[in-house]
PDB file of C-alpha atoms in Angstrom:
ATOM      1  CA  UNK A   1     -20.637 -27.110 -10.889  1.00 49.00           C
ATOM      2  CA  UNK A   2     -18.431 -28.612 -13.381  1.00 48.00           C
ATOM      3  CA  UNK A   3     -18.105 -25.773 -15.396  1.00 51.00           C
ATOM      4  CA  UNK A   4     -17.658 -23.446 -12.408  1.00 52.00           C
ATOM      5  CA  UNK A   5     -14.403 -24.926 -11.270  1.00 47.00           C
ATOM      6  CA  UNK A   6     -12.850 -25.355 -14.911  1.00 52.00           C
ATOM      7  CA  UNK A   7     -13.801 -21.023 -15.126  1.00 55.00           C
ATOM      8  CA  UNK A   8     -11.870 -20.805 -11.935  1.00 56.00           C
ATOM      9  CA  UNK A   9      -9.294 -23.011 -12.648  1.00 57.00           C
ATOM     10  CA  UNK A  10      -8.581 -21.287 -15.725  1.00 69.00           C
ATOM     11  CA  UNK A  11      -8.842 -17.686 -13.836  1.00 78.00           C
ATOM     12  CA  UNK A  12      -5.891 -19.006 -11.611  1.00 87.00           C
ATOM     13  CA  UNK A  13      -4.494 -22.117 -12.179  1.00 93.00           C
ATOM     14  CA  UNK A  14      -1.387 -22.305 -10.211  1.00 95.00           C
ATOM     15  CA  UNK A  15      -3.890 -21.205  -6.986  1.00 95.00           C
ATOM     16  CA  UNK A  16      -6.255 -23.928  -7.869  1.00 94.00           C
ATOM     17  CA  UNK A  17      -3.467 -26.208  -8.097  1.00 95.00           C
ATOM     18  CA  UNK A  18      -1.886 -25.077  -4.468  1.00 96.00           C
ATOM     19  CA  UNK A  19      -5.303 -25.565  -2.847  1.00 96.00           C
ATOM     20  CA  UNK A  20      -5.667 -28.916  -4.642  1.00 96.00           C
ATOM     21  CA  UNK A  21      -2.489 -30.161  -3.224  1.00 96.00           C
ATOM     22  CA  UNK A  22      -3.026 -28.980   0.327  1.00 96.00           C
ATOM     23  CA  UNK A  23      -6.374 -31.002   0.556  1.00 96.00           C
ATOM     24  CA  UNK A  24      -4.445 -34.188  -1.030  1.00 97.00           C
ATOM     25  CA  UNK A  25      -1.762 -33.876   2.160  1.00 96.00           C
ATOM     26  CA  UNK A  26      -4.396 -33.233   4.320  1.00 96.00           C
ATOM     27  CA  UNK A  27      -6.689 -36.211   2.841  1.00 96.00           C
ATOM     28  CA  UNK A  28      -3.815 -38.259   3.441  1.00 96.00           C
ATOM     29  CA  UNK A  29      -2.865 -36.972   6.949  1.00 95.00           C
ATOM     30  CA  UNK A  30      -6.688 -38.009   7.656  1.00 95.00           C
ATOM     31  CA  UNK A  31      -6.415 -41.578   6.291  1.00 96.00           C
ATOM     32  CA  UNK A  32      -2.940 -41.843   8.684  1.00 95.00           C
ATOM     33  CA  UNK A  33      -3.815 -39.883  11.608  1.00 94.00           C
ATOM     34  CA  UNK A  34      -7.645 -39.271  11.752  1.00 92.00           C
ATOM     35  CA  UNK A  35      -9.019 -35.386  11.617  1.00 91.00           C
ATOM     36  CA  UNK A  36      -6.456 -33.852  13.689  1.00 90.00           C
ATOM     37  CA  UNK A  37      -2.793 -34.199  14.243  1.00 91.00           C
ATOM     38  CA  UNK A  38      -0.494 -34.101  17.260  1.00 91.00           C
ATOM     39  CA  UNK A  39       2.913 -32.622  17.180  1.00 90.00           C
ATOM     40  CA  UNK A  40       4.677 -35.944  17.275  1.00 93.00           C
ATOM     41  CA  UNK A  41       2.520 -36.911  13.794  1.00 94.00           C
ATOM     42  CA  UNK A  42       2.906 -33.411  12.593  1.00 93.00           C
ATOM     43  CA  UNK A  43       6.720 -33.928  12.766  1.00 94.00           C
ATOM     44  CA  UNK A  44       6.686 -37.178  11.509  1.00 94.00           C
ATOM     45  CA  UNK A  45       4.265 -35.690   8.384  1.00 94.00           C
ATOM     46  CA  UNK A  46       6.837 -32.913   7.250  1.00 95.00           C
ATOM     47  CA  UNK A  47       5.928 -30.170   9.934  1.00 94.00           C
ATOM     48  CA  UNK A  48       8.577 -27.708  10.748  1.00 95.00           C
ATOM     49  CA  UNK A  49      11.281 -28.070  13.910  1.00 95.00           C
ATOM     50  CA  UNK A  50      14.540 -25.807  13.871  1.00 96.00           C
ATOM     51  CA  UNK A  51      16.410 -28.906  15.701  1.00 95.00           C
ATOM     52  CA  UNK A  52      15.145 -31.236  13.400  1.00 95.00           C
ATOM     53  CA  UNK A  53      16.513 -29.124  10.222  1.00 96.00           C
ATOM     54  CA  UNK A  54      19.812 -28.861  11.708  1.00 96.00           C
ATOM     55  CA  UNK A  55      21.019 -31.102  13.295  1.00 95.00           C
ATOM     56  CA  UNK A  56      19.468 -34.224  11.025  1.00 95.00           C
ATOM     57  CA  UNK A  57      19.877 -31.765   8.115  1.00 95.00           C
ATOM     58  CA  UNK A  58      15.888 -32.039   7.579  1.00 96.00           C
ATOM     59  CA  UNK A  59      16.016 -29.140   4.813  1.00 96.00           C
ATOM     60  CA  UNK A  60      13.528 -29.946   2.953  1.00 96.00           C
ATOM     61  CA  UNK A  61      11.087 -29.249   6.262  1.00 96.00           C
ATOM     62  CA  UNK A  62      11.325 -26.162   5.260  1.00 96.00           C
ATOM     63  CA  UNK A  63       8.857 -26.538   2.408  1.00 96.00           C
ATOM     64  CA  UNK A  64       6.883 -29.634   3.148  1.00 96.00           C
ATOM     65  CA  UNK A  65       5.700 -27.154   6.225  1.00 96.00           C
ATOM     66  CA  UNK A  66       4.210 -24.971   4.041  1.00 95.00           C
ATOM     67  CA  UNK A  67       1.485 -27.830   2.893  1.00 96.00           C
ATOM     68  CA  UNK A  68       0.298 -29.392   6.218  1.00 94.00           C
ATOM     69  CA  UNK A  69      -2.454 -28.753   8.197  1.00 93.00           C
ATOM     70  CA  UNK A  70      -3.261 -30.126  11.472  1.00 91.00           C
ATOM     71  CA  UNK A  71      -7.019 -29.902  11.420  1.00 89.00           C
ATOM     72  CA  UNK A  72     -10.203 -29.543   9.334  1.00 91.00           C
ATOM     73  CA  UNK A  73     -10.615 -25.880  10.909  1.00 88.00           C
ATOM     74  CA  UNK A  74      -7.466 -25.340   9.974  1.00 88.00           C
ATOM     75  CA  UNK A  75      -6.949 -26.407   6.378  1.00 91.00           C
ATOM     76  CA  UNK A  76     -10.628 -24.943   5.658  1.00 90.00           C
ATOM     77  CA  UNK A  77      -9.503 -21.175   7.190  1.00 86.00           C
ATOM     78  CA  UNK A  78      -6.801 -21.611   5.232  1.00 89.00           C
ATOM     79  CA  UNK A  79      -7.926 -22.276   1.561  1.00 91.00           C
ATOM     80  CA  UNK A  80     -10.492 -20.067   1.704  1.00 88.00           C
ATOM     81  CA  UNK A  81      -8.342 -17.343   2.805  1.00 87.00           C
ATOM     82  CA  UNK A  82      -5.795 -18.764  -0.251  1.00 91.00           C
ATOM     83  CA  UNK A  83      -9.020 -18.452  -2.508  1.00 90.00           C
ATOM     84  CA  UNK A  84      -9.422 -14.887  -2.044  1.00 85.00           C
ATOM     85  CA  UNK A  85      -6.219 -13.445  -2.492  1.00 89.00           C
ATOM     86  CA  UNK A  86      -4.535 -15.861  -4.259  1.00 92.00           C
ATOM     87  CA  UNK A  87      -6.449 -15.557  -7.395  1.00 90.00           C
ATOM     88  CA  UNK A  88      -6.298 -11.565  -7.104  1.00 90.00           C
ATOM     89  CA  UNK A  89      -2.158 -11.973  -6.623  1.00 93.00           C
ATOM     90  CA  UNK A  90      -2.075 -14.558  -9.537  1.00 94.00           C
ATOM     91  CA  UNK A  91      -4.284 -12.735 -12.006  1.00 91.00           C
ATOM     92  CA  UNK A  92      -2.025  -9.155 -10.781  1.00 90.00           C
ATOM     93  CA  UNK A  93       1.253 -10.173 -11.272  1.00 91.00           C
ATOM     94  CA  UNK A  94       0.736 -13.370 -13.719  1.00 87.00           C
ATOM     95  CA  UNK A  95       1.412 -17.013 -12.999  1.00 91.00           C
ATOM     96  CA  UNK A  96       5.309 -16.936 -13.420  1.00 93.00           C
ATOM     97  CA  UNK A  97       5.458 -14.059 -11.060  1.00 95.00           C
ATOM     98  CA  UNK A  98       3.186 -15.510  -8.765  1.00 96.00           C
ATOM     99  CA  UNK A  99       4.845 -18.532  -8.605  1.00 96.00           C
ATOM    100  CA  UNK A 100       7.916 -17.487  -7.546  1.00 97.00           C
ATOM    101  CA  UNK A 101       6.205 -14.927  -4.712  1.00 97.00           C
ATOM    102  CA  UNK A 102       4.725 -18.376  -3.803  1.00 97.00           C
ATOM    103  CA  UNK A 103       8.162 -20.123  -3.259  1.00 97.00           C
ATOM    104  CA  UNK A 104       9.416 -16.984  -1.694  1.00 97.00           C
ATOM    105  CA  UNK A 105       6.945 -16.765   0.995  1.00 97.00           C
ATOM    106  CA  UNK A 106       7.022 -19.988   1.668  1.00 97.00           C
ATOM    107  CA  UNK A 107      10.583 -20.346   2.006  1.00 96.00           C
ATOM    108  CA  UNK A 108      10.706 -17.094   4.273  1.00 97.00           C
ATOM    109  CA  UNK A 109       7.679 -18.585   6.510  1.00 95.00           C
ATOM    110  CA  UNK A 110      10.295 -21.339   7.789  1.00 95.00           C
ATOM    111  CA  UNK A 111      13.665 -19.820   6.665  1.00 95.00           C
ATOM    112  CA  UNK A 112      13.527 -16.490   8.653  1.00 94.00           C
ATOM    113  CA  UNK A 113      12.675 -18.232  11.515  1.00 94.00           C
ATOM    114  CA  UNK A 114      15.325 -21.028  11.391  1.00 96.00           C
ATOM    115  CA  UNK A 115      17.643 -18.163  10.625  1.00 95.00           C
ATOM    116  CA  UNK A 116      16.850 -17.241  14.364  1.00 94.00           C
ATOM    117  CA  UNK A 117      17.182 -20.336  15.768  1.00 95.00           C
ATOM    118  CA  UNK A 118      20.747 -20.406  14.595  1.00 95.00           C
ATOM    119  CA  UNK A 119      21.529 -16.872  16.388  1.00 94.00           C
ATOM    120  CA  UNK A 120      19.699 -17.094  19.339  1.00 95.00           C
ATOM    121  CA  UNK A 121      17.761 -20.687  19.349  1.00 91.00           C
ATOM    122  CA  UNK A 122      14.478 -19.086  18.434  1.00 89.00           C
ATOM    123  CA  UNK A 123      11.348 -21.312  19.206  1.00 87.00           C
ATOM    124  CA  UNK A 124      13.563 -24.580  19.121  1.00 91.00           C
ATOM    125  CA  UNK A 125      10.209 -26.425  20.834  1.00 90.00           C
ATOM    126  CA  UNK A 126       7.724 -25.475  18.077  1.00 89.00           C
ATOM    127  CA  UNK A 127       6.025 -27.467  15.471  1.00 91.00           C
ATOM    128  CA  UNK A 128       4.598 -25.557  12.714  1.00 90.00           C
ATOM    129  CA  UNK A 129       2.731 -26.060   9.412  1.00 91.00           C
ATOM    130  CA  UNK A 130       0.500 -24.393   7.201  1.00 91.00           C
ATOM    131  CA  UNK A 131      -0.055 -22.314   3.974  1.00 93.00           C
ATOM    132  CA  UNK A 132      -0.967 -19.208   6.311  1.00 91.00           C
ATOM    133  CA  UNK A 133       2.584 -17.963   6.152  1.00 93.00           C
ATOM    134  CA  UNK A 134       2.283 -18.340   2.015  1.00 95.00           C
ATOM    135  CA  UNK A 135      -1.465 -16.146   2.563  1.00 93.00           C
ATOM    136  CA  UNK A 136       0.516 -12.952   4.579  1.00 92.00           C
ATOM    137  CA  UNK A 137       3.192 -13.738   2.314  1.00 95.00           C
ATOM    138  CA  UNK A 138       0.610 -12.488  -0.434  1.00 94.00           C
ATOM    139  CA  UNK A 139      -0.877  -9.585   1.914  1.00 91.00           C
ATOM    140  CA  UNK A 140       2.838  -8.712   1.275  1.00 93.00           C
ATOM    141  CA  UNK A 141       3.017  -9.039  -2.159  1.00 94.00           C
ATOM    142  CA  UNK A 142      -0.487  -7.064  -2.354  1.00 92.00           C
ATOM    143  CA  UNK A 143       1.090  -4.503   0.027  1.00 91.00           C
ATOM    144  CA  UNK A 144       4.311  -4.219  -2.737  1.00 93.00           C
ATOM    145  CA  UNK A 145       1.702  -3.365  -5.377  1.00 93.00           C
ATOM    146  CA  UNK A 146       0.015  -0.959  -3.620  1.00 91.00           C
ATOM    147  CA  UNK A 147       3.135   0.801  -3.167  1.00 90.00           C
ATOM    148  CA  UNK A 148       4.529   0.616  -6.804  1.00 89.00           C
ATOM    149  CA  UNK A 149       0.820   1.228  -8.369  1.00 89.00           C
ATOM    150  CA  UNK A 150      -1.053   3.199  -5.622  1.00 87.00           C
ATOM    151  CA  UNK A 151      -3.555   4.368  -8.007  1.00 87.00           C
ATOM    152  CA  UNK A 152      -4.693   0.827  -8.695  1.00 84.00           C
ATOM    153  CA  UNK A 153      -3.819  -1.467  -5.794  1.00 86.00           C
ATOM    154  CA  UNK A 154      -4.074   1.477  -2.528  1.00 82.00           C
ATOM    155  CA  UNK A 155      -7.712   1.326  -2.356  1.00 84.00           C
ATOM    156  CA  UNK A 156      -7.574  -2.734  -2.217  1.00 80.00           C
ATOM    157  CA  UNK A 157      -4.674  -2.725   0.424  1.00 79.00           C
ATOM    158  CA  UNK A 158      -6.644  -0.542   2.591  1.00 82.00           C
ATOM    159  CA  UNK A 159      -9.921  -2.414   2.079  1.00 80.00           C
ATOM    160  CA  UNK A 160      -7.578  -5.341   3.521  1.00 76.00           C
ATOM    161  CA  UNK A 161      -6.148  -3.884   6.613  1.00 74.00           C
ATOM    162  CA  UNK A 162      -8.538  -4.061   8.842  1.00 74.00           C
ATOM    163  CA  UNK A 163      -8.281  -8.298   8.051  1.00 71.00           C
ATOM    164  CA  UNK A 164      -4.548  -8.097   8.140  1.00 73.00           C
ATOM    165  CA  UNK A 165      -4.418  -6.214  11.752  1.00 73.00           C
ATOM    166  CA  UNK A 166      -7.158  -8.362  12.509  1.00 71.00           C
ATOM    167  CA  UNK A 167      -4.848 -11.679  11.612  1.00 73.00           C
ATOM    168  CA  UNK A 168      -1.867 -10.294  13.179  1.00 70.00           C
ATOM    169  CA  UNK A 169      -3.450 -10.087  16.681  1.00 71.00           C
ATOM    170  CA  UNK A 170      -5.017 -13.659  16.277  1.00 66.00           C
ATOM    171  CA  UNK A 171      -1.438 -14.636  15.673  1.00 64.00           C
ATOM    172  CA  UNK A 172      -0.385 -12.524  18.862  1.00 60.00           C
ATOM    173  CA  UNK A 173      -3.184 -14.147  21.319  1.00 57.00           C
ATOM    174  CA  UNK A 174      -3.384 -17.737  20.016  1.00 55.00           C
ATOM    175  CA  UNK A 175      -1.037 -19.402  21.465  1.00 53.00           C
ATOM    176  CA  UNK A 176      -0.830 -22.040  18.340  1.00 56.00           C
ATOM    177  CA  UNK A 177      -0.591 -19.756  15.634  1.00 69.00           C
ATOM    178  CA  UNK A 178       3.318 -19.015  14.223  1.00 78.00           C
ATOM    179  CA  UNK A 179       3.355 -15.212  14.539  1.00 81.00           C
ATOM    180  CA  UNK A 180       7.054 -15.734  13.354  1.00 86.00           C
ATOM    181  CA  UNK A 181       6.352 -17.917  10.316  1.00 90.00           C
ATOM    182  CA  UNK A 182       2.946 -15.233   9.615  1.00 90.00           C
ATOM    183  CA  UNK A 183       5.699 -12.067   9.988  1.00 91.00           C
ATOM    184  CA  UNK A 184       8.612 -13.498   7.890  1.00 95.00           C
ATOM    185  CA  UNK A 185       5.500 -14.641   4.813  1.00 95.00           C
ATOM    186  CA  UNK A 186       4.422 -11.070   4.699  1.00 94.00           C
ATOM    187  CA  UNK A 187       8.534 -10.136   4.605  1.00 96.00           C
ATOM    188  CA  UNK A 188       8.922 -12.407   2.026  1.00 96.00           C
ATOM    189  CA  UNK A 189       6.065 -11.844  -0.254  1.00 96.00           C
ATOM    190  CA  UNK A 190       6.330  -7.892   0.100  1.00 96.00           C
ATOM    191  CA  UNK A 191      10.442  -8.347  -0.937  1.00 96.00           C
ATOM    192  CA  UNK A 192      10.021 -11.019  -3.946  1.00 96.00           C
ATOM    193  CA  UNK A 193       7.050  -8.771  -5.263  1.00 96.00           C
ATOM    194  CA  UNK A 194       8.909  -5.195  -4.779  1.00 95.00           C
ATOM    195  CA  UNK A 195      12.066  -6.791  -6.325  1.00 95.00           C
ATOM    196  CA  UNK A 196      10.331  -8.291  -9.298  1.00 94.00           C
ATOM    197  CA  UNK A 197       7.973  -5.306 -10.081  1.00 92.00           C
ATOM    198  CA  UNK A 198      11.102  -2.909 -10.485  1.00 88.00           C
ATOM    199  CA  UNK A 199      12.945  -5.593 -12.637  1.00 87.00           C
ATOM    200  CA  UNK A 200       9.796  -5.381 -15.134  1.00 68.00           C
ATOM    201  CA  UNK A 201      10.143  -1.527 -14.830  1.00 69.00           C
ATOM    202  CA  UNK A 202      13.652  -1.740 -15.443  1.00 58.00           C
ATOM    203  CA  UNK A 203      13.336  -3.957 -18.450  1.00 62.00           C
ATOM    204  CA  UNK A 204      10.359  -2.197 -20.278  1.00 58.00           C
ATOM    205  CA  UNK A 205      12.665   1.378 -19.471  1.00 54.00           C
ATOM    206  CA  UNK A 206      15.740  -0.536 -21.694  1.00 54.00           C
ATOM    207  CA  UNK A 207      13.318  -1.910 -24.280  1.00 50.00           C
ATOM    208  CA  UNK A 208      11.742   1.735 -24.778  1.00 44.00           C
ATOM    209  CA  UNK A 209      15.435   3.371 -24.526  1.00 44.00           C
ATOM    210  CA  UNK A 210      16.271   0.164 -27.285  1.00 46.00           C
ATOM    211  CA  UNK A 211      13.392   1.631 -29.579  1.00 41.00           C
ATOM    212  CA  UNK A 212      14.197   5.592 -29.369  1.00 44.00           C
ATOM    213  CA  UNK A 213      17.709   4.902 -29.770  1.00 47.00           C
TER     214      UNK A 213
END
């Protein structure tokens, strides 16, 4: 068992590390507030509120959301689904690359929403949390591949949909679920991963023009 988790630690670190420090939070969460939490203990853990952000100037909500869950059901849908793609994202594009599709999508699940709330008070009575925005921010990301390298990556992005239509109309019915926070991941992901595979195209283009020249 031992020697399981050090092969997939070392297959994708920075994903073993993310779904190491969402169980942490929500071992911690457990020892405050018992198995599940309520809004009120949500907000009062790091969850996400547009009102909150602004007018206390609660910024940093907008990443301590990311790492929250309010359930057992919920943090365990969540890793797993983390498990799967994450390590395919992180072994595709490389842990510096990943990492910073990670921030992105993370920062879009919260930022694109509170963005909203400033034009047109969008969802000011929500509390949100989760790494689910940071998963469809990696659907995006896998959906940025497939479109750069279709020959490699098309087959796996359609293997997918069927999940991701699946995950989208969960988010639709369910009440609960941040279809907002879910949309702007996927937004984020698929723009951080589009941008950063054409500025490795770009630079190995200049480095070949460099050699011939």
């Amino acid at each position: 068992m031992k020697n399981q988790l050090l092969k997939q630690y070392k297959r994708a670190p920075v994903t073993s590390v993310l779904i190491a420090l969402c169980v942490v939070i929500y071992v911690i969460s457990f020892l405050l507030y018992g198995e599940e939490m309520n809004v009120y203990e949500g907000m009062a853990f790091g969850g996400y509120n547009p009102v909150f952000v602004q007018l206390n100037h609660e910024y940093y909500r907008l990443i301590t959301a990311n790492f929250i869950h309010f359930g057992i059901i919920h943090i365990a849908v969540n890793c797993y689904s983390l498990y799967g793609i994450g390590m395919f994202i992180e072994s595709s594009l490389k842990p510096k690359k990943y990492c910073i599709v990670l921030f992105i999508s993370a920062l879009a699940t919260t930022g694109l929403p509170y963005l909203l709330y400033l034009i047109n008070g969008f969802e000011a009575n929500t509390v949100s949390g989760g790494i689910s925005g940071v998963i469809f921010g990696l659907i995006g990301a896998l959906g940025a591949l497939a479109l750069k390298y279709r020959d490699i990556f098309l087959d796996v992005f359609r293997q997918l949909a069927p999940n991701l239509l699946l995950m989208l109309f969960i988010s639709v019915v369910v009440p609960s679920i941040s279809l907002s926070g879910h949309v702007a991941g996927m937004i984020g992901g698929f723009i951080a991963t589009y941008i950063i595979l054409h500025i490795h195209t770009y630079k190995k283009k200049s480095k070949y023009s460099d050699l011939v020249n």
